Coordinates of C-alpha atoms and ligand atoms in Angstrom, one line a residue:
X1 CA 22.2 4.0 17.1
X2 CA 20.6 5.9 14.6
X3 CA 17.8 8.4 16.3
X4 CA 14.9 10.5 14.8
X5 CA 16.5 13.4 15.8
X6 CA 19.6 12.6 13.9
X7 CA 17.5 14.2 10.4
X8 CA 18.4 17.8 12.8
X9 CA 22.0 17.2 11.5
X10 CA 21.0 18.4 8.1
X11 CA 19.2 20.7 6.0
X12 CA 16.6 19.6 3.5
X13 CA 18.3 20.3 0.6
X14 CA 21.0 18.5 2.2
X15 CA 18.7 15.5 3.3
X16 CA 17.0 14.8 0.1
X17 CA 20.1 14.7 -1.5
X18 CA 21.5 12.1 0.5
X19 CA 21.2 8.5 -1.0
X20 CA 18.0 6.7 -0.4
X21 CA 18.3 3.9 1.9
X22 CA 20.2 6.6 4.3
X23 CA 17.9 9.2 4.2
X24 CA 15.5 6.3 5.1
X25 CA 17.5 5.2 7.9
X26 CA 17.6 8.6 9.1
X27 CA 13.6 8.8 9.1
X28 CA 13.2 5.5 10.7
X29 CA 15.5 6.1 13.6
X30 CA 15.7 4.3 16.6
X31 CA 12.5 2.2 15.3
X32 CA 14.3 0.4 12.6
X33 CA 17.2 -1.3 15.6
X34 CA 13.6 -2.4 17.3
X35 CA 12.1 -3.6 14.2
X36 CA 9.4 -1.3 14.2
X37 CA 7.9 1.0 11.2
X38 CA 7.5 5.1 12.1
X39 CA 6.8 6.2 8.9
X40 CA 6.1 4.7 5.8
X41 CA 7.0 6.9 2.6
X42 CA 8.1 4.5 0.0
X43 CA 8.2 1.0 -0.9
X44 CA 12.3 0.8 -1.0
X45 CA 11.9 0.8 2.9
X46 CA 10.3 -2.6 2.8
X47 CA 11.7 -6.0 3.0
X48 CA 10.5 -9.4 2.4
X49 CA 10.7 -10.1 6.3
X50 CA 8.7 -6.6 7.0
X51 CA 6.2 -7.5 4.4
X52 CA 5.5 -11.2 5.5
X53 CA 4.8 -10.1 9.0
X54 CA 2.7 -7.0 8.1
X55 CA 0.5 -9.6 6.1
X56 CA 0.2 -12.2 9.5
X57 CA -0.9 -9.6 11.1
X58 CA -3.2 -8.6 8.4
X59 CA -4.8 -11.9 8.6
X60 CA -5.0 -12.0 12.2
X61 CA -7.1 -8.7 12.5
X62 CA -9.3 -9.8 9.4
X63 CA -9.7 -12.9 11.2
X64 CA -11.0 -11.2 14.8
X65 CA -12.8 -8.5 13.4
X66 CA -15.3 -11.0 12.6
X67 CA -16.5 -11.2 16.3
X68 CA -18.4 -8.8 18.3
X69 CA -15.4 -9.3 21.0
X70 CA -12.5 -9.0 18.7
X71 CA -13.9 -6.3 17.3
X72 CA -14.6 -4.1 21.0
X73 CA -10.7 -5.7 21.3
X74 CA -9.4 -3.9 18.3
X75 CA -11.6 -0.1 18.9
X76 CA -10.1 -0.7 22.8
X77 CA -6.3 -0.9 21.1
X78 CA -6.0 3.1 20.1
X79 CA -9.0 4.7 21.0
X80 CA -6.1 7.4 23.3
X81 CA -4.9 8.2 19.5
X82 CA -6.0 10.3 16.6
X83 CA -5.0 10.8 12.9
X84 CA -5.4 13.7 10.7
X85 CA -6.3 12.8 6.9
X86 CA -4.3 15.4 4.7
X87 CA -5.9 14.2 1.3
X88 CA -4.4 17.3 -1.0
X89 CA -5.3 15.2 -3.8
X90 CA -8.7 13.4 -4.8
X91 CA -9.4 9.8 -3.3
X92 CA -11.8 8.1 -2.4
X93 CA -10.6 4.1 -1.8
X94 CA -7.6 5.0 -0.3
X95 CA -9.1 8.0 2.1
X96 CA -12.1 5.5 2.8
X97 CA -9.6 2.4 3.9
X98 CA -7.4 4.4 6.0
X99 CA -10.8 5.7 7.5
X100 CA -11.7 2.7 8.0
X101 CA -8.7 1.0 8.7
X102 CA -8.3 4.1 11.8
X103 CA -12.0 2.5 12.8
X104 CA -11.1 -0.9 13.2
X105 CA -8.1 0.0 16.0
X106 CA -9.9 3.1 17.9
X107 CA -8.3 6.1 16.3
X108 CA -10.3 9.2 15.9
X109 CA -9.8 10.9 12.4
X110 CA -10.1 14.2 11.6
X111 CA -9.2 15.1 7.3
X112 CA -8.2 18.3 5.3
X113 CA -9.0 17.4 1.9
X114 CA -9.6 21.0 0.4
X115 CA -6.7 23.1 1.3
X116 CA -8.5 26.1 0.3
X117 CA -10.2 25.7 3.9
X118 CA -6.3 24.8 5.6
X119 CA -4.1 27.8 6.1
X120 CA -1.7 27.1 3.5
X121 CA -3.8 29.7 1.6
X122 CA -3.3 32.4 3.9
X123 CA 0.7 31.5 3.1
X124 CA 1.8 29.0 5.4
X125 CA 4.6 26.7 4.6
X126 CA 3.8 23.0 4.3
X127 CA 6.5 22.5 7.2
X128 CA 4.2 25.0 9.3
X129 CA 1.0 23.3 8.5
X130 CA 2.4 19.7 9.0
X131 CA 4.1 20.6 12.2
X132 CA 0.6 22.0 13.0
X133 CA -0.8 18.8 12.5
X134 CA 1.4 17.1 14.8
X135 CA 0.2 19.6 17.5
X136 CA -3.1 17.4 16.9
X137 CA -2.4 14.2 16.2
X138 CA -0.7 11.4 16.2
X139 CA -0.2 9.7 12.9
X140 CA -0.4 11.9 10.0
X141 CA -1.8 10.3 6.9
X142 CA -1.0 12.3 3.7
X143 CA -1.8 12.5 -0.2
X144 CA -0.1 15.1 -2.0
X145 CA 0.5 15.8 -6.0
X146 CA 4.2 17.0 -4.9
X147 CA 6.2 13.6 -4.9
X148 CA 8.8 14.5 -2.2
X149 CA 6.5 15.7 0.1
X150 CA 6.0 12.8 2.1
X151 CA 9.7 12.7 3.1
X152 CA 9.5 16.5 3.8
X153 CA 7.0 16.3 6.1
X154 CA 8.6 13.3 7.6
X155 CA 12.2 15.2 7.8
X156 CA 10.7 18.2 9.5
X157 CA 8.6 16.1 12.2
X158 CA 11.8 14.4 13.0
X159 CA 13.5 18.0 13.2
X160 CA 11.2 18.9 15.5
X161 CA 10.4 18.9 19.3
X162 CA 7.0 16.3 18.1
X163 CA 7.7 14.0 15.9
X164 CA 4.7 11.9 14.5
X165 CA 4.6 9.4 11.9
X166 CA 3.6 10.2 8.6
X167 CA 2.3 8.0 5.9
X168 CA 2.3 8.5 2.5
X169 CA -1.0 8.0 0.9
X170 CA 0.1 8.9 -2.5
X171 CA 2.9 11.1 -3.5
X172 CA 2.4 12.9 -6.9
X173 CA 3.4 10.5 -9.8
X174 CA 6.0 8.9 -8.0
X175 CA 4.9 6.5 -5.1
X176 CA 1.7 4.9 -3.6
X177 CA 3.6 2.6 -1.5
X178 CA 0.5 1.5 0.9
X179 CA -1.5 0.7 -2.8
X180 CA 1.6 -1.8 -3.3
X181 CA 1.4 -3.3 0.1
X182 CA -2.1 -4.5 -0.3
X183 CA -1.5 -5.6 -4.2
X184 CA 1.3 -7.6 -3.1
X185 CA -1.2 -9.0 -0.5
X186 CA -4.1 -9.7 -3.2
X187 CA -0.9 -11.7 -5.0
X188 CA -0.3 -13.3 -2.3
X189 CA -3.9 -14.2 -1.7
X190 CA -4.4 -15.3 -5.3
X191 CA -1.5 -17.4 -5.5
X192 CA -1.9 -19.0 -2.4
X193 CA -2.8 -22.5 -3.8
X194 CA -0.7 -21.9 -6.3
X195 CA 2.9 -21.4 -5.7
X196 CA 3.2 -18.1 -4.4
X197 CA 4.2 -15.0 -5.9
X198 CA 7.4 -16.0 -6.8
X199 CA 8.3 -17.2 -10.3
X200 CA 5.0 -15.7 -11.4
X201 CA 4.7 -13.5 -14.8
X202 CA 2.8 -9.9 -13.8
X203 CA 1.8 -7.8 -17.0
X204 CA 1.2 -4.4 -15.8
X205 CA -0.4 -2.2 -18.4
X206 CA -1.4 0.9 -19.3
X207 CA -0.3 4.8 -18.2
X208 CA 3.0 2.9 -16.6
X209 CA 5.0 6.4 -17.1
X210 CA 2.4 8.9 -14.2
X211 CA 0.7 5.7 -12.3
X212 CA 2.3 5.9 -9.1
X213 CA 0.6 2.4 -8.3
X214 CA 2.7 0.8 -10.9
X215 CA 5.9 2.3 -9.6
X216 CA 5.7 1.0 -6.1
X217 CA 4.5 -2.5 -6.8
X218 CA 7.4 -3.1 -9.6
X219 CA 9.8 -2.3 -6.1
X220 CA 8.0 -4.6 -4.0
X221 CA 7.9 -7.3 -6.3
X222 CA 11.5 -7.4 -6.6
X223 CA 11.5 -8.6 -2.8
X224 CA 10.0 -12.0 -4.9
X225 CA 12.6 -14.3 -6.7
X226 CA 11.6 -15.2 -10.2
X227 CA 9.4 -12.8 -10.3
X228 CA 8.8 -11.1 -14.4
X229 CA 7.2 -8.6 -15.1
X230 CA 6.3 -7.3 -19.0
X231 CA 5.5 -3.6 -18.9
X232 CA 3.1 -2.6 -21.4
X233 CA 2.1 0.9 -22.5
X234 CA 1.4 3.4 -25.4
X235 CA 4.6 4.5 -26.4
X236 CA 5.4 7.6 -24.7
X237 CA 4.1 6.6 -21.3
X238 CA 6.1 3.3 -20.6
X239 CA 7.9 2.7 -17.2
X240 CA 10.3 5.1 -16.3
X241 CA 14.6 4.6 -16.5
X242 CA 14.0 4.9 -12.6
X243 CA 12.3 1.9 -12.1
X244 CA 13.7 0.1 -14.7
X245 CA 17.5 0.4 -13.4
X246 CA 16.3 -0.8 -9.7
X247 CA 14.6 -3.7 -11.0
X248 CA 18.1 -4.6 -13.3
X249 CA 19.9 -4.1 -9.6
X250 CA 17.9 -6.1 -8.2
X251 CA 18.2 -9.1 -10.9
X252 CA 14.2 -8.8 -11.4
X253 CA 13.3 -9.7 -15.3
X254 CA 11.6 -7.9 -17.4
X255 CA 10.4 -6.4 -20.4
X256 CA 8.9 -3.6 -22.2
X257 CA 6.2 -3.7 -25.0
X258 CA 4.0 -1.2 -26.4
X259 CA 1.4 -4.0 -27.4
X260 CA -1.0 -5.5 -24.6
X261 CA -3.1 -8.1 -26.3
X262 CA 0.0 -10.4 -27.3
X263 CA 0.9 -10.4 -23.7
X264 CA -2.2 -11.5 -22.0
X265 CA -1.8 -15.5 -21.7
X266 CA 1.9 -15.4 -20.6
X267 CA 0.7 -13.4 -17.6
X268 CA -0.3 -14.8 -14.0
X269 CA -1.6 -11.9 -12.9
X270 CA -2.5 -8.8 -15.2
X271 CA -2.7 -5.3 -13.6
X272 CA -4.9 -2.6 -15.3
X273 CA -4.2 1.3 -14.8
X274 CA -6.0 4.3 -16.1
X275 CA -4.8 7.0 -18.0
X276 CA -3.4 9.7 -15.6
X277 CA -4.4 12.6 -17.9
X278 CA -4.8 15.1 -14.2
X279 CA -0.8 15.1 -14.6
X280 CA -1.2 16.0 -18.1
X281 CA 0.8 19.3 -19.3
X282 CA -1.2 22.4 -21.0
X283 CA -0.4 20.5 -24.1
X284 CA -2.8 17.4 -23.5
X285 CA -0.1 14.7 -23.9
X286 CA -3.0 11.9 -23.1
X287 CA -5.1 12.8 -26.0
X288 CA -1.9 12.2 -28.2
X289 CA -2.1 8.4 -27.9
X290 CA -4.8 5.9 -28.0
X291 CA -5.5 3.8 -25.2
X292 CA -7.9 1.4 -26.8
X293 CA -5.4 -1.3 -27.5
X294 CA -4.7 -1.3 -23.6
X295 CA -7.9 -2.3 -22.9
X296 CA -9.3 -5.5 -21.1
X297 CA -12.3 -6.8 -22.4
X298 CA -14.7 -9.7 -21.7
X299 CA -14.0 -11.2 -25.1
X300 CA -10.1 -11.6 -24.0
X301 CA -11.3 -13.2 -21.2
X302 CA -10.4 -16.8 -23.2
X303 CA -7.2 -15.8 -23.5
X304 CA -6.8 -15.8 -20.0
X305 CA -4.6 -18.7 -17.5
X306 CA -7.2 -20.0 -16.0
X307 CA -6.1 -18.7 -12.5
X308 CA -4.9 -15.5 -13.7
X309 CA -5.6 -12.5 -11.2
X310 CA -7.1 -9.4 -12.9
X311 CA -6.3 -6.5 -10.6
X312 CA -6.5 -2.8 -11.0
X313 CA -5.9 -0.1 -7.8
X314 CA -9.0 1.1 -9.2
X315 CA -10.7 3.7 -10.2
X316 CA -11.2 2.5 -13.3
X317 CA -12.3 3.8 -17.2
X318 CA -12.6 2.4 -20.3
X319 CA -9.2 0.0 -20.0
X320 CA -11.2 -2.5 -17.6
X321 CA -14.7 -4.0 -18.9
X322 CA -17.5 -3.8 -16.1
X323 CA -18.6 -7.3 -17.7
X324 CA -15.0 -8.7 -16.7
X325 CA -16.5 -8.4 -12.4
X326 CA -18.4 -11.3 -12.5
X327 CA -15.4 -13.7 -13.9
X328 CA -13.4 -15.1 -10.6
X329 CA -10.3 -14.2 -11.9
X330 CA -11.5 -10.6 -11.3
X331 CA -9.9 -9.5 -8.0
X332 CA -9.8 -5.8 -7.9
X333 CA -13.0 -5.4 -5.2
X334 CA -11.6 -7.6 -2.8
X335 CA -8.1 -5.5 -3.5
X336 CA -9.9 -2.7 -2.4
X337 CA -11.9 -4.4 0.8
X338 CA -7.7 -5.5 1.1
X339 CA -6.9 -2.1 1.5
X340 CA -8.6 -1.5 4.6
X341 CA -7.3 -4.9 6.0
X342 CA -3.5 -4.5 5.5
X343 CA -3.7 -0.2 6.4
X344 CA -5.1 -1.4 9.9
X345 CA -2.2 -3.8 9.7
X346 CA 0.5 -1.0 9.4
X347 CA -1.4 1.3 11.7
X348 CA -1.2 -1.2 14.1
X349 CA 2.5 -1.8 13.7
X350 CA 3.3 2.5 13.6
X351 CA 0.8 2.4 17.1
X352 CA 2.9 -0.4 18.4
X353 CA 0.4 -2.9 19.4
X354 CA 1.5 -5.8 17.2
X355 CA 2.2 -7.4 20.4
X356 CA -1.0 -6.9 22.5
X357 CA -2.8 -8.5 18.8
X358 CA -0.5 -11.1 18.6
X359 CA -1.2 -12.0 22.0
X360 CA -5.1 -11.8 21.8
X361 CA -4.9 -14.1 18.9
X362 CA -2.8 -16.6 20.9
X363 CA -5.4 -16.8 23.6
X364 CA -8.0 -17.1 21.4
X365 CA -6.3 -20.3 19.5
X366 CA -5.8 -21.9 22.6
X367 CA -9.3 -21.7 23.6
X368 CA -10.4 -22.8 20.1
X369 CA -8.1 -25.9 20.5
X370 CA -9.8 -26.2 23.9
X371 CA -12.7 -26.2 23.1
X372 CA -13.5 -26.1 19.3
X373 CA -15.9 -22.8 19.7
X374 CA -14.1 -21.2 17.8
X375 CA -15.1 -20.8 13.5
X376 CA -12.6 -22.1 11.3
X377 CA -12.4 -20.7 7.5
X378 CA -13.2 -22.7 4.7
X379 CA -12.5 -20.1 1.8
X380 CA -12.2 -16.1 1.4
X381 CA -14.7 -15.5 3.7
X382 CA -13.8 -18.2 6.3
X383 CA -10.8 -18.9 7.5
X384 CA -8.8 -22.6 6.8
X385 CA -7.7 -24.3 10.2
X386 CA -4.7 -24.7 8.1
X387 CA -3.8 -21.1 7.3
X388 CA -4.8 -20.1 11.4
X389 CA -2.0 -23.1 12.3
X390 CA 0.3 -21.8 10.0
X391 CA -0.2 -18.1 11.2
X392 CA 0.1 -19.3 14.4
X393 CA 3.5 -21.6 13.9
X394 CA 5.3 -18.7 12.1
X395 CA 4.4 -15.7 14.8
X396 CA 5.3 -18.5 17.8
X397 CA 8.7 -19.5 16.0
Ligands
NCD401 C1 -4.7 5.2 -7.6 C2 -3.9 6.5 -7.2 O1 -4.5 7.4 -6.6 O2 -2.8 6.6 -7.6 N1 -5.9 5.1 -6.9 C3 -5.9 4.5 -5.6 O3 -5.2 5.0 -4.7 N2 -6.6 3.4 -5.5 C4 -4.8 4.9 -9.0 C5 -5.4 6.0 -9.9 O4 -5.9 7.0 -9.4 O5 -5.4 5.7 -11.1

């Protein structure tokens, strides 16, 4: 059996050297033989089975947060736990969700988000001040603009005498992998009377080459068959080789344009990104190319399928018109209200109370079947008696 302590075997250079789904393995230890998530670094670690029950589980705490006693439920789950917040990069959705998200199950947060006030500016190695953390706390939530620092951090927690999960909140330009879990929710969500996400056409767009969003949601949506997806970007800042050759090894379509317009009514769902111009070299590559072309504007909005999602991980500029909110294809604020929904899912999965949720959510069926008390949903805000049975079916099976 693969054990956390098993990442003491090598050396970091020696670890991040080592081909991904090991190194993975190695950081997952003895929770991956009991089908549990420790940390959660990338979106390679994910599979279609991991993802479906993340997002039951996701629906099951949206669903008894709505009650004064599934809510006292939830705060009573981890209230003995607390997270530190190590935003070393700006945020404000994804810091505000896991906040929030922390909130829902009990856990007490504490956040660095200037490291000018952590020691790191007195000297201190990133290994000392995460394993300082983990002196603290018990999940360790991290953005950082280094891209393997995630799996450092993770590494040296499982090197050490306190290991604590860490979860990667954003990882330079390279990965974002809890921003793809709650797209592919959304999806999942917007497709829902409507085939799924499989066989669907996404157009991503915009600054594919720094947006860490785009990277991690091409990798989950290669757990979908049929999936395409048409990349679209100024030349210069188009998806990387990277990302590219896993999707070809994974037999997902795609293609590659540097036109956006032309693409918009093939698409099922179209996903917006902003320039990244805060990665941008002393030479100002960003102000090199115009982005005007890669811009979504109410006028398009005939062009459109008519249940095309419109999603951006938000925040957004120019390349998404203000005036576009109002359409019902636009899906990016409930994206973000998702990210607080599926983070409490995958806290709650890391703080190993699935069970104790599941469980709650049984009793409370039963009662409703008893004695019909209980609200059913009707739409996004209300829950279909169908979709609770079906929940239900799938976490009983
Ligand atoms: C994204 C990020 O930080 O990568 N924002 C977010 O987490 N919702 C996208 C961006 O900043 O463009």
């Amino acid at each position: 059996m693969t054990r956390l302590k098993d990442c003491r075997q090598y050396t970091w250079e020696e670890f991040d050297a080592l081909p991904l789904d090991k190194s993975n393995e190695l950081l997952q230890g003895e929770y991956k033989e009991r089908d549990g998530i420790y940390h959660t670094l990338n979106a390679e670690q994910f599979d279609r089975q991991t993802l479906d029950r993340i997002y039951v589980l996701t629906n099951i705490i949206r669903s008894i947060s709505k009650t004064k006693n599934g809510a006292t439920f939830l705060m009573n789950r981890l209230r003995h736990k607390r997270a530190m917040l190590y935003f070393a990069q700006a945020s404000t959705r994804t810091y505000l969700s896991f906040k929030t998200a922390a909130d829902i199950l009990g856990i007490r947060c504490t956040d660095v988000r200037d490291t000018s006030t952590s020691s790191e500016i007195k000297g201190e190695s990133f290994s000392d001040t995460i394993r300082t953390f983990s002196s603290y706390f018990d999940f360790i939530v991290m953005r950082h603009k280094e891209e393997s620092y995630a799996e450092q951090a993770a590494w040296a927690l499982n090197c050490s005498d306190r290991p604590v999960p860490v979860l990667n909140a954003g990882s330079g330009k390279d990965q974002h992998p809890t921003q793809a879990l709650l797209d592919i929710y959304t999806l999942r969500r917007s497709f829902e009377k409507n085939g799924g996400i499989e066989g669907k056409t996404i157009l991503m767009a915009g600054d594919l080459n720094r947006g860490r969003t785009a990277r991690s949601l091409s990798k989950l949506l290669a757990l979908f068959p049929g999936i395409k997806i048409i990349f679209s970007a100024p030349h210069g800042f188009g998806m990387r080789d990277d990302v590219l050759s896993y999707l070809r090894d994974h037999g997902v379509e795609y293609s590659v344009s540097d036109t956006f317009l032309e693409h918009v009514s093939d698409a099922d769902a179209i996903y917006m990104t902003r320039v990244q111009d805060e990665h941008d070299q002393s030479d100002g590559t960003s102000s090199k190319r115009s982005y005007e072309e890669f811009s979504l504007k109410e006028e398009h909005l005939k062009l459109l399928k008519k249940d095309c999602a419109i999603m951006h991980p938000l925040p957004r500029r120019d390349e998404l018109d203000p005036n576009i909110d109002k359409d019902p294809r636009a899906k990016y604020w409930r994206q973000e209200r998702n990210g607080m929904w599926t983070r409490a899912a995958l806290l709650a999965i890391t703080g190993d109370i699935e069970g104790q949720i599941q469980e709650y959510w049984r009793d409370l069926s039963r009662q409703a079947s008893h004695t019909g008390i209980i609200q059913v949903e009707k739409d996004d805000k209300n829950w279909k008696p169908m979709e609770r049975t079906l929940t239900l079916d799938h976490h009983l099976s």
